[in-house]
Short mmCIF file of C-alpha atoms and ligand atoms in Angstrom, two decimals:
data_model
loop_
_atom_site.label_atom_id
_atom_site.label_comp_id
_atom_site.label_asym_id
_atom_site.label_seq_id
_atom_site.Cartn_x
_atom_site.Cartn_y
_atom_site.Cartn_z
CA MET A 878 0.00 0.00 0.00
CA GLY A 879 2.64 2.52 1.10
CA LEU A 880 0.24 4.69 3.11
CA GLN A 881 2.97 6.73 4.75
CA GLY A 882 3.73 10.17 3.41
CA GLU A 883 7.15 11.64 3.93
CA LYS A 884 6.63 13.11 7.41
CA THR A 885 4.71 10.07 8.59
CA ARG A 886 7.51 7.79 7.44
CA GLU A 887 10.11 9.89 9.18
CA MET A 888 8.15 9.89 12.45
CA PHE A 889 7.39 6.19 12.22
CA GLN A 890 11.09 5.46 11.84
CA ARG A 891 11.81 7.67 14.85
CA ALA A 892 9.10 5.83 16.80
CA SER A 893 10.55 2.45 15.85
CA ARG A 894 13.87 3.33 17.47
CA VAL A 895 12.31 3.73 20.92
CA ILE A 896 8.95 1.90 20.74
CA PRO A 897 9.00 -1.75 19.59
CA HIS A 898 7.66 -1.70 16.01
CA GLY A 899 6.68 1.94 16.52
CA VAL A 900 3.33 1.20 18.18
CA ASN A 901 1.99 0.95 21.70
CA SER A 902 -0.35 -1.93 20.86
CA ASN A 903 0.46 -4.71 18.36
CA PHE A 904 -2.97 -4.35 16.71
CA ARG A 905 -1.91 -0.92 15.43
CA TYR A 906 1.00 -2.26 13.41
CA TRP A 907 0.14 -2.44 9.69
CA GLY A 908 3.72 -3.05 8.56
CA ASP A 909 6.72 -0.75 8.22
CA GLU A 910 5.25 1.20 5.30
CA ASP A 911 1.60 1.47 6.27
CA THR A 912 1.62 2.14 10.00
CA LEU A 913 0.42 5.71 10.45
CA ILE A 914 1.28 8.52 12.79
CA ILE A 915 -1.90 10.45 13.60
CA THR A 916 -1.65 14.00 14.83
CA ARG A 917 -5.26 15.07 15.24
CA GLY A 918 -8.86 13.94 15.36
CA GLU A 919 -12.11 15.88 15.15
CA GLY A 920 -15.60 14.46 14.76
CA ALA A 921 -15.52 11.69 12.17
CA TYR A 922 -12.03 12.56 10.90
CA ILE A 923 -8.41 11.90 11.74
CA TRP A 924 -5.33 13.48 10.14
CA ASP A 925 -1.92 11.89 9.72
CA ALA A 926 1.45 13.60 10.14
CA ASP A 927 1.38 14.62 6.46
CA GLY A 928 -1.99 16.34 6.90
CA LYS A 929 -3.91 13.65 5.02
CA ARG A 930 -7.51 13.40 6.24
CA TYR A 931 -9.32 10.12 6.75
CA ILE A 932 -13.01 9.45 7.42
CA ASP A 933 -12.48 7.20 10.41
CA TYR A 934 -14.45 3.96 10.83
CA ARG A 935 -11.99 2.41 13.27
CA LEU A 936 -12.75 5.01 15.94
CA GLY A 937 -9.86 3.89 18.12
CA PHE A 938 -11.16 0.27 17.84
CA GLY A 939 -14.67 1.36 18.77
CA PRO A 940 -14.73 3.81 21.68
CA LEU A 941 -15.40 7.13 19.92
CA ILE A 942 -19.16 6.76 19.74
CA LEU A 943 -19.69 10.54 19.72
CA GLY A 944 -16.68 11.34 17.55
CA HIS A 945 -13.15 12.61 18.14
CA ALA A 946 -12.55 15.54 20.52
CA TYR A 947 -16.26 15.78 21.29
CA PRO A 948 -16.71 19.20 22.96
CA ALA A 949 -19.17 18.22 25.73
CA VAL A 950 -16.85 15.44 26.88
CA LEU A 951 -13.71 17.57 26.73
CA GLU A 952 -15.35 20.38 28.70
CA ARG A 953 -16.46 18.04 31.48
CA VAL A 954 -13.02 16.41 31.69
CA ASN A 955 -11.28 19.79 31.72
CA GLN A 956 -13.53 21.03 34.47
CA ALA A 957 -13.11 17.86 36.53
CA MET A 958 -9.32 18.00 36.38
CA GLN A 959 -9.24 21.40 38.09
CA SER A 960 -10.35 19.78 41.36
CA GLY A 961 -7.68 17.06 41.33
CA THR A 962 -7.75 13.68 39.67
CA LEU A 963 -6.90 10.94 42.17
CA PHE A 964 -7.51 10.68 45.90
CA ALA A 965 -7.43 6.97 46.80
CA TRP A 966 -10.94 7.53 48.15
CA THR A 967 -14.39 7.40 46.60
CA SER A 968 -15.61 10.64 44.98
CA PRO A 969 -19.23 11.81 44.60
CA GLN A 970 -18.81 11.50 40.83
CA GLU A 971 -17.94 7.81 41.13
CA ILE A 972 -21.13 7.26 43.08
CA GLU A 973 -23.18 9.11 40.48
CA LEU A 974 -21.59 7.12 37.65
CA ALA A 975 -22.17 3.77 39.36
CA GLU A 976 -25.80 4.69 40.06
CA ARG A 977 -26.39 5.72 36.47
CA LEU A 978 -24.64 2.66 35.02
CA ALA A 979 -26.67 0.38 37.28
CA LYS A 980 -29.89 2.03 36.10
CA VAL A 981 -29.07 2.23 32.39
CA CYS A 982 -27.54 -1.25 32.10
CA GLY A 983 -29.82 -3.09 34.53
CA LEU A 984 -27.04 -3.97 36.98
CA GLY A 985 -27.20 -4.53 40.72
CA MET A 986 -23.71 -3.21 41.49
CA VAL A 987 -20.71 -1.83 39.64
CA ARG A 988 -16.95 -1.52 40.13
CA LEU A 989 -14.99 0.89 37.94
CA THR A 990 -11.71 0.11 36.29
CA ASN A 991 -9.73 1.46 33.31
CA THR A 992 -9.59 -0.96 30.39
CA GLY A 993 -11.50 -3.85 28.91
CA THR A 994 -8.67 -6.21 29.81
CA GLU A 995 -8.83 -5.23 33.47
CA ALA A 996 -12.60 -5.62 33.46
CA THR A 997 -12.63 -9.15 31.99
CA MET A 998 -9.71 -10.23 34.17
CA HIS A 999 -11.57 -9.17 37.31
CA ALA A 1000 -14.87 -10.62 36.09
CA LEU A 1001 -13.22 -14.02 35.69
CA ARG A 1002 -11.72 -13.81 39.17
CA ILE A 1003 -15.08 -12.87 40.69
CA ALA A 1004 -16.75 -15.78 38.85
CA ARG A 1005 -14.11 -18.21 40.10
CA ALA A 1006 -14.26 -16.93 43.66
CA HIS A 1007 -18.06 -17.01 43.62
CA THR A 1008 -18.31 -20.59 42.33
CA GLY A 1009 -15.12 -22.04 43.81
CA ARG A 1010 -14.36 -23.48 40.35
CA GLU A 1011 -11.46 -22.83 37.98
CA ARG A 1012 -12.22 -23.69 34.36
CA PHE A 1013 -14.29 -21.65 31.93
CA ILE A 1014 -15.76 -21.74 28.44
CA LYS A 1015 -15.09 -19.10 25.81
CA PHE A 1016 -15.84 -19.08 22.08
CA GLU A 1017 -13.43 -19.23 19.14
CA GLY A 1018 -12.54 -15.81 17.76
CA GLN A 1019 -13.75 -13.95 20.82
CA TYR A 1020 -11.24 -11.50 22.18
CA HIS A 1021 -11.45 -10.61 25.84
CA GLY A 1022 -8.20 -8.72 26.24
CA MET A 1023 -4.56 -9.50 26.92
CA VAL A 1024 -4.94 -11.69 30.03
CA ASP A 1025 -3.16 -15.08 29.65
CA TYR A 1026 -6.39 -17.02 30.24
CA PHE A 1027 -8.16 -15.35 27.32
CA MET A 1028 -5.32 -15.53 24.80
CA TYR A 1029 -6.40 -18.83 23.30
CA SER A 1030 -8.16 -18.98 19.92
CA SER A 1031 -8.94 -15.28 20.22
CA ALA A 1032 -8.50 -12.48 17.65
CA GLY A 1033 -6.19 -13.54 14.83
CA THR A 1034 -6.53 -17.33 15.14
CA PRO A 1035 -5.32 -18.71 11.79
CA PRO A 1036 -7.69 -20.80 9.65
CA GLY A 1037 -7.32 -24.53 10.04
CA SER A 1038 -5.55 -24.30 13.40
CA MET A 1039 -8.42 -25.03 15.77
CA GLY A 1040 -8.83 -28.78 15.30
CA PRO A 1041 -12.17 -30.51 14.72
CA ARG A 1042 -15.33 -28.73 15.92
CA GLU A 1043 -16.13 -31.61 18.27
CA SER A 1044 -12.72 -31.59 19.95
CA THR A 1045 -11.35 -28.09 19.56
CA LYS A 1046 -7.74 -27.21 20.14
CA ASN A 1047 -6.75 -24.15 22.16
CA VAL A 1048 -4.59 -22.04 19.86
CA GLN A 1049 -2.16 -20.03 21.97
CA MET A 1050 -2.11 -16.49 20.56
CA THR A 1051 1.21 -15.40 22.03
CA ARG A 1052 4.38 -16.84 23.38
CA GLY A 1053 4.97 -16.13 27.03
CA ILE A 1054 1.99 -17.97 28.53
CA PRO A 1055 2.76 -20.86 30.87
CA ALA A 1056 1.60 -24.10 29.18
CA ALA A 1057 -0.46 -25.06 32.23
CA ILE A 1058 -2.90 -22.17 31.70
CA SER A 1059 -4.51 -23.94 28.73
CA GLN A 1060 -6.10 -26.61 30.93
CA TYR A 1061 -8.44 -23.99 32.40
CA VAL A 1062 -9.78 -22.84 29.04
CA ILE A 1063 -12.37 -24.57 26.85
CA ASN A 1064 -12.90 -23.00 23.43
CA LEU A 1065 -16.05 -23.84 21.50
CA PRO A 1066 -17.40 -22.73 18.12
CA PHE A 1067 -19.85 -19.81 18.53
CA ASN A 1068 -23.55 -20.49 17.89
CA ASP A 1069 -23.36 -24.27 18.39
CA VAL A 1070 -25.84 -25.12 21.14
CA GLU A 1071 -25.29 -28.86 20.82
CA LEU A 1072 -21.54 -28.70 21.38
CA LEU A 1073 -22.07 -26.23 24.20
CA GLU A 1074 -24.52 -28.56 25.93
CA LYS A 1075 -22.08 -31.46 25.57
CA ALA A 1076 -19.18 -29.46 26.97
CA VAL A 1077 -21.22 -28.24 29.92
CA ALA A 1078 -22.50 -31.75 30.63
CA ALA A 1079 -18.93 -33.07 30.63
CA HIS A 1080 -17.45 -30.32 32.82
CA ALA A 1081 -20.34 -28.78 34.78
CA ASP A 1082 -18.76 -29.17 38.23
CA GLU A 1083 -15.53 -27.55 37.12
CA LEU A 1084 -16.94 -24.57 35.26
CA ALA A 1085 -16.78 -21.14 36.89
CA ALA A 1086 -17.99 -19.21 33.87
CA ILE A 1087 -19.10 -19.04 30.30
CA ILE A 1088 -17.78 -15.79 28.90
CA VAL A 1089 -19.33 -14.51 25.69
CA GLU A 1090 -19.15 -11.52 23.42
CA PRO A 1091 -22.90 -11.37 22.65
CA ILE A 1092 -22.09 -10.16 19.13
CA LEU A 1093 -18.72 -11.31 17.72
CA GLY A 1094 -17.23 -7.82 17.76
CA ASN A 1095 -13.85 -9.29 16.97
CA VAL A 1096 -15.05 -11.45 14.06
CA ALA A 1097 -16.97 -9.17 11.68
CA SER A 1098 -19.85 -8.66 14.13
CA ILE A 1099 -21.26 -12.17 13.69
CA MET A 1100 -24.67 -12.29 15.35
CA PRO A 1101 -25.84 -14.90 17.85
CA GLN A 1102 -28.47 -17.16 16.30
CA ALA A 1103 -31.89 -17.28 17.91
CA GLY A 1104 -31.65 -19.28 21.12
CA PHE A 1105 -27.86 -19.27 21.50
CA LEU A 1106 -27.53 -16.67 24.26
CA GLU A 1107 -30.68 -18.10 25.83
CA ALA A 1108 -29.02 -21.54 25.90
CA ILE A 1109 -25.97 -20.09 27.68
CA ARG A 1110 -28.24 -18.40 30.21
CA SER A 1111 -30.19 -21.53 30.89
CA LEU A 1112 -27.13 -23.84 31.15
CA CYS A 1113 -25.54 -21.37 33.57
CA ASP A 1114 -28.72 -21.36 35.68
CA GLN A 1115 -28.93 -25.16 35.70
CA HIS A 1116 -25.33 -25.69 36.77
CA GLY A 1117 -24.48 -22.67 38.92
CA ILE A 1118 -22.09 -21.29 36.29
CA MET A 1119 -21.56 -17.52 35.97
CA MET A 1120 -22.60 -16.06 32.62
CA ILE A 1121 -20.18 -13.25 31.81
CA MET A 1122 -21.22 -10.99 28.94
CA ASP A 1123 -18.27 -9.11 27.55
CA GLU A 1124 -19.89 -5.89 26.36
CA VAL A 1125 -16.63 -4.04 25.81
CA LYS A 1126 -17.59 -3.48 22.16
CA THR A 1127 -21.40 -3.72 22.31
CA GLY A 1128 -21.93 -1.65 25.47
CA PHE A 1129 -23.71 1.70 24.95
CA ARG A 1130 -23.49 1.10 21.19
CA VAL A 1131 -26.06 -1.50 20.11
CA ALA A 1132 -28.50 -0.04 22.65
CA LEU A 1133 -28.08 2.32 25.58
CA GLY A 1134 -28.29 -0.72 27.87
CA GLY A 1135 -25.98 -2.67 25.54
CA ALA A 1136 -26.51 -6.22 24.34
CA GLN A 1137 -28.32 -7.19 27.54
CA GLN A 1138 -31.07 -4.78 26.51
CA TYR A 1139 -30.76 -5.52 22.78
CA PHE A 1140 -31.24 -9.27 23.26
CA GLY A 1141 -33.26 -9.16 26.49
CA ILE A 1142 -30.82 -11.42 28.37
CA GLN A 1143 -29.40 -10.71 31.80
CA ALA A 1144 -25.89 -11.99 32.56
CA ASP A 1145 -24.44 -12.55 36.05
CA LEU A 1146 -21.43 -10.37 35.29
CA VAL A 1147 -20.98 -7.81 32.51
CA THR A 1148 -17.89 -5.92 31.36
CA TYR A 1149 -17.90 -2.48 29.70
CA ALA A 1150 -15.20 -0.16 28.38
CA LYS A 1151 -14.80 1.50 24.94
CA SER A 1152 -17.94 3.59 24.18
CA MET A 1153 -18.44 4.22 27.89
CA GLY A 1154 -15.84 7.03 27.89
CA ASN A 1155 -15.71 8.21 24.27
CA GLY A 1156 -11.97 7.70 24.07
CA PHE A 1157 -10.92 8.14 27.69
CA PRO A 1158 -9.73 5.10 29.65
CA ILE A 1159 -12.65 4.03 31.79
CA ALA A 1160 -14.25 0.62 32.17
CA ALA A 1161 -16.61 -1.21 34.48
CA ILE A 1162 -17.52 -4.62 35.81
CA GLY A 1163 -21.13 -4.91 36.81
CA GLY A 1164 -23.58 -7.59 37.69
CA LYS A 1165 -26.01 -9.05 40.14
CA SER A 1166 -25.42 -7.66 43.61
CA GLU A 1167 -24.89 -11.04 45.26
CA VAL A 1168 -22.25 -11.89 42.65
CA MET A 1169 -20.53 -8.49 42.82
CA MET A 1170 -20.48 -8.75 46.63
CA THR A 1171 -18.12 -11.71 46.21
CA ILE A 1172 -15.53 -8.92 46.13
CA GLU A 1173 -14.35 -8.61 49.72
CA PRO A 1174 -11.35 -6.73 51.08
CA GLY A 1175 -8.70 -9.23 52.15
CA VAL A 1176 -10.61 -12.14 50.62
CA VAL A 1177 -11.47 -11.56 46.96
CA ALA A 1178 -9.41 -8.87 45.26
CA HIS A 1179 -10.39 -6.11 42.92
CA GLY A 1180 -8.20 -3.05 42.79
CA GLY A 1181 -6.33 -0.51 40.74
CA THR A 1182 -4.60 2.77 41.51
CA TYR A 1183 -6.50 4.57 38.76
CA SER A 1184 -9.87 2.84 39.17
CA GLY A 1185 -12.48 5.57 39.31
CA ASN A 1186 -10.02 8.37 38.46
CA ALA A 1187 -11.66 11.74 37.91
CA VAL A 1188 -10.78 12.04 34.22
CA GLY A 1189 -12.29 8.73 33.15
CA VAL A 1190 -15.32 9.23 35.37
CA ALA A 1191 -15.98 12.73 34.02
CA ALA A 1192 -15.68 11.43 30.45
CA ALA A 1193 -18.15 8.64 31.17
CA LEU A 1194 -20.64 10.99 32.86
CA ALA A 1195 -20.48 13.42 29.94
CA THR A 1196 -20.78 10.62 27.37
CA LEU A 1197 -23.77 9.17 29.21
CA ASP A 1198 -25.40 12.64 29.29
CA VAL A 1199 -25.20 12.90 25.51
CA LEU A 1200 -26.28 9.28 24.97
CA GLU A 1201 -29.31 9.82 27.20
CA LYS A 1202 -30.36 13.28 26.00
CA GLU A 1203 -29.68 13.09 22.28
CA SER A 1204 -30.68 10.54 19.66
CA VAL A 1205 -27.17 9.12 19.33
CA ILE A 1206 -28.09 5.46 19.02
CA GLU A 1207 -30.89 6.23 16.58
CA THR A 1208 -28.49 8.33 14.49
CA ILE A 1209 -25.65 5.78 14.34
CA ASN A 1210 -28.22 3.12 13.43
CA GLN A 1211 -29.68 5.24 10.65
CA ARG A 1212 -26.29 6.32 9.22
CA GLY A 1213 -24.91 2.80 9.63
CA GLN A 1214 -27.89 1.39 7.76
CA LEU A 1215 -27.42 3.90 4.97
CA LEU A 1216 -23.79 2.87 4.70
CA MET A 1217 -24.49 -0.87 4.85
CA SER A 1218 -27.15 -0.63 2.13
CA GLY A 1219 -24.89 1.46 -0.09
CA LEU A 1220 -21.89 -0.83 0.34
CA GLY A 1221 -24.09 -3.85 -0.34
CA GLU A 1222 -25.45 -2.34 -3.57
CA ILE A 1223 -21.96 -1.48 -4.84
CA LEU A 1224 -20.72 -5.02 -4.15
CA THR A 1225 -23.79 -6.54 -5.82
CA ASP A 1226 -23.33 -4.32 -8.88
CA ALA A 1227 -19.68 -5.37 -9.02
CA GLY A 1228 -20.71 -9.03 -8.92
CA ILE A 1229 -18.88 -9.68 -5.65
CA PRO A 1230 -20.72 -12.12 -3.38
CA HIS A 1231 -20.85 -10.73 0.14
CA ALA A 1232 -22.58 -10.81 3.48
CA LEU A 1233 -23.09 -7.89 5.82
CA SER A 1234 -23.34 -8.93 9.44
CA GLY A 1235 -24.17 -7.29 12.74
CA PRO A 1236 -26.10 -4.18 13.73
CA PRO A 1237 -25.55 -0.90 11.82
CA PRO A 1238 -23.53 0.88 14.58
CA MET A 1239 -20.88 -1.89 14.36
CA PHE A 1240 -21.22 -4.04 11.25
CA GLY A 1241 -18.92 -6.44 9.45
CA ILE A 1242 -18.42 -7.24 5.76
CA VAL A 1243 -17.43 -10.68 4.58
CA LEU A 1244 -16.66 -11.06 0.87
CA GLY A 1245 -16.89 -14.17 -1.27
CA VAL A 1246 -19.76 -15.74 0.70
CA GLU A 1247 -23.54 -15.77 0.15
CA GLN A 1248 -24.57 -16.12 3.80
CA PRO A 1249 -23.28 -14.30 6.89
CA PRO A 1250 -20.84 -16.49 8.81
CA THR A 1251 -22.03 -18.03 12.07
CA ASP A 1252 -18.65 -18.58 13.71
CA LEU A 1253 -14.93 -18.01 13.23
CA ARG A 1254 -14.61 -21.16 11.11
CA SER A 1255 -17.20 -20.04 8.55
CA PHE A 1256 -15.77 -16.51 8.62
CA HIS A 1257 -12.53 -18.05 7.33
CA ASP A 1258 -14.43 -19.14 4.19
CA GLY A 1259 -14.56 -15.46 3.19
CA ASP A 1260 -12.18 -13.81 0.74
CA LEU A 1261 -10.03 -11.91 3.21
CA ASP A 1262 -7.41 -10.95 0.61
CA LEU A 1263 -9.96 -9.18 -1.59
CA TYR A 1264 -11.33 -7.40 1.49
CA GLU A 1265 -7.84 -6.24 2.41
CA GLU A 1266 -7.20 -5.04 -1.11
CA ILE A 1267 -10.41 -3.01 -1.19
CA CYS A 1268 -9.66 -1.55 2.23
CA ALA A 1269 -6.16 -0.64 1.12
CA GLY A 1270 -7.78 1.24 -1.77
CA LEU A 1271 -10.11 2.97 0.68
CA CYS A 1272 -7.24 4.05 2.90
CA GLU A 1273 -5.29 5.38 -0.06
CA ARG A 1274 -8.37 7.48 -0.92
CA GLY A 1275 -9.01 8.77 2.61
CA VAL A 1276 -11.54 6.34 4.11
CA GLN A 1277 -10.29 4.23 6.98
CA PRO A 1278 -11.91 1.00 8.10
CA ASP A 1279 -9.53 -1.59 9.51
CA ILE A 1280 -7.87 -3.68 6.79
CA ASP A 1281 -8.53 -6.73 8.95
CA ALA A 1282 -12.00 -8.01 8.01
CA ARG A 1283 -12.55 -9.21 11.57
CA GLU A 1284 -12.76 -5.65 12.82
CA PRO A 1285 -16.22 -4.10 12.38
CA TRP A 1286 -16.94 -0.71 10.83
CA PHE A 1287 -17.82 1.60 13.71
CA LEU A 1288 -20.18 4.56 13.35
CA SER A 1289 -20.10 7.71 15.43
CA TYR A 1290 -22.64 10.44 16.09
CA SER A 1291 -20.32 12.75 14.13
CA HIS A 1292 -20.53 10.77 10.86
CA SER A 1293 -22.83 12.88 8.68
CA GLU A 1294 -24.89 11.78 5.70
CA ALA A 1295 -22.34 13.64 3.56
CA ASP A 1296 -19.55 11.51 5.09
CA ILE A 1297 -21.50 8.37 4.23
CA ALA A 1298 -22.05 9.60 0.66
CA GLU A 1299 -18.34 10.41 0.28
CA THR A 1300 -17.45 6.98 1.70
CA LEU A 1301 -19.73 5.25 -0.82
CA THR A 1302 -18.24 7.14 -3.77
CA ILE A 1303 -14.76 6.19 -2.65
CA PHE A 1304 -15.83 2.60 -1.95
CA GLU A 1305 -17.09 2.28 -5.51
CA GLU A 1306 -13.72 3.48 -6.82
CA ALA A 1307 -11.80 1.13 -4.54
CA VAL A 1308 -13.92 -1.84 -5.62
CA ARG A 1309 -13.43 -0.99 -9.28
CA ALA A 1310 -9.67 -0.70 -8.75
CA ALA A 1311 -9.50 -3.99 -6.84
CA LYS A 1312 -11.43 -5.82 -9.58
CA LYS A 1313 -8.83 -4.69 -12.13
N1 PMP B 2422 -13.20 -7.43 25.32
C1 PMP B 2422 -13.57 -7.16 24.05
C2 PMP B 2422 -14.84 -7.73 23.52
C3 PMP B 2422 -12.77 -6.33 23.25
O1 PMP B 2422 -13.15 -6.08 21.99
C4 PMP B 2422 -11.60 -5.77 23.81
C5 PMP B 2422 -10.71 -4.85 23.00
N2 PMP B 2422 -10.84 -4.87 21.64
C6 PMP B 2422 -11.26 -6.10 25.13
C7 PMP B 2422 -12.09 -6.92 25.85
C8 PMP B 2422 -10.02 -5.55 25.76
O2 PMP B 2422 -10.18 -4.19 25.99
P1 PMP B 2422 -8.93 -3.23 26.20
O3 PMP B 2422 -8.23 -3.16 24.88
O4 PMP B 2422 -9.52 -1.93 26.64
O5 PMP B 2422 -8.07 -3.84 27.26
#
């Protein structure tokens, strides 16, 4: 692709001398010639070091639900900082935020933390402490953060590596995890109730949790089939297993009350991050009060120096204000739908088989298939190379989804109808160029 302009290249090379591979998260590395240096964001746009503007559909991997540098959020954060940011005590704002989260998301109690990884890590500990059990089920392709326990068959699992559906293999996503960790993790294909029932029957007494991304936000927004989440809920109820919904991507985005509201299913523990703070580091673990009260000083640990810090809390309060008072979710649904329909038409006209999956505020595109995939294995049937080529063409022309087809297109309140129209024009050009 060669996305870097001259200044970007220079800065990237400078970065690479002091930051491994020039990035502070491996997911941001697109290779030595395409990894960007971004200097500014506003609304739906970001600008690189050469001043090139992109319409941004990555949105920092999802968080910027209102758009970059959203004034109401910045004002609240600015104001909050003037009174100090960290006290190692509870602040009135933390209480207000917990109350509002509990109400909006249908939670008994809430603990604040800073990142999705911290939230899922603590949720798993609470589930284990609550049940006195150690193993857990997750689903292939689901990403729950950088914790050792979750780094099996998560984002980036190569096709053909997971073994047979009936006896899946845990694919270790990184070196540096003790081999023994794998025994605690059972990976299953998403959307397969029969295999789930079998696994639960075989391991019920050992299972602390079933953790699920209710929509596969790390595999092209694959949707749960009717009855799948319900089956998890009911198996958890039957066997005293904790259902953990990882709403780090879906929270505040698919509905104000997240996927729990969208699908009408209540989990025992829920994790939130991303859209909760519109780009500021703030996250939460919530759930039923009796489960959350497993946390006990000196007995069951949850902590963090920056948990509930004033900046993250102010950002979350301001974001919630906008989400509650303005028609944000309606708008990102409407604009997302416009975009999905337009992209679909262009692909149909170009004779490229495709499936669009997921809800409009975070949808995926899989090329070369007639039906939306139902799990990571069927996602791998898609033409990922063609997708990458089209996305490379988009980036060259100033529209930026992720080049990895697993990552959904994210909509923000700042994406206008004009931005969607411009995106569609550019998409048509990129498709035409890729077909050549
Ligand atoms: N859970 C899910 C579903 C995620 O998508 C992510 C991040 N993409 C995480 C957890 C981890 O969140 P963070 O990067 O904030 O640690």
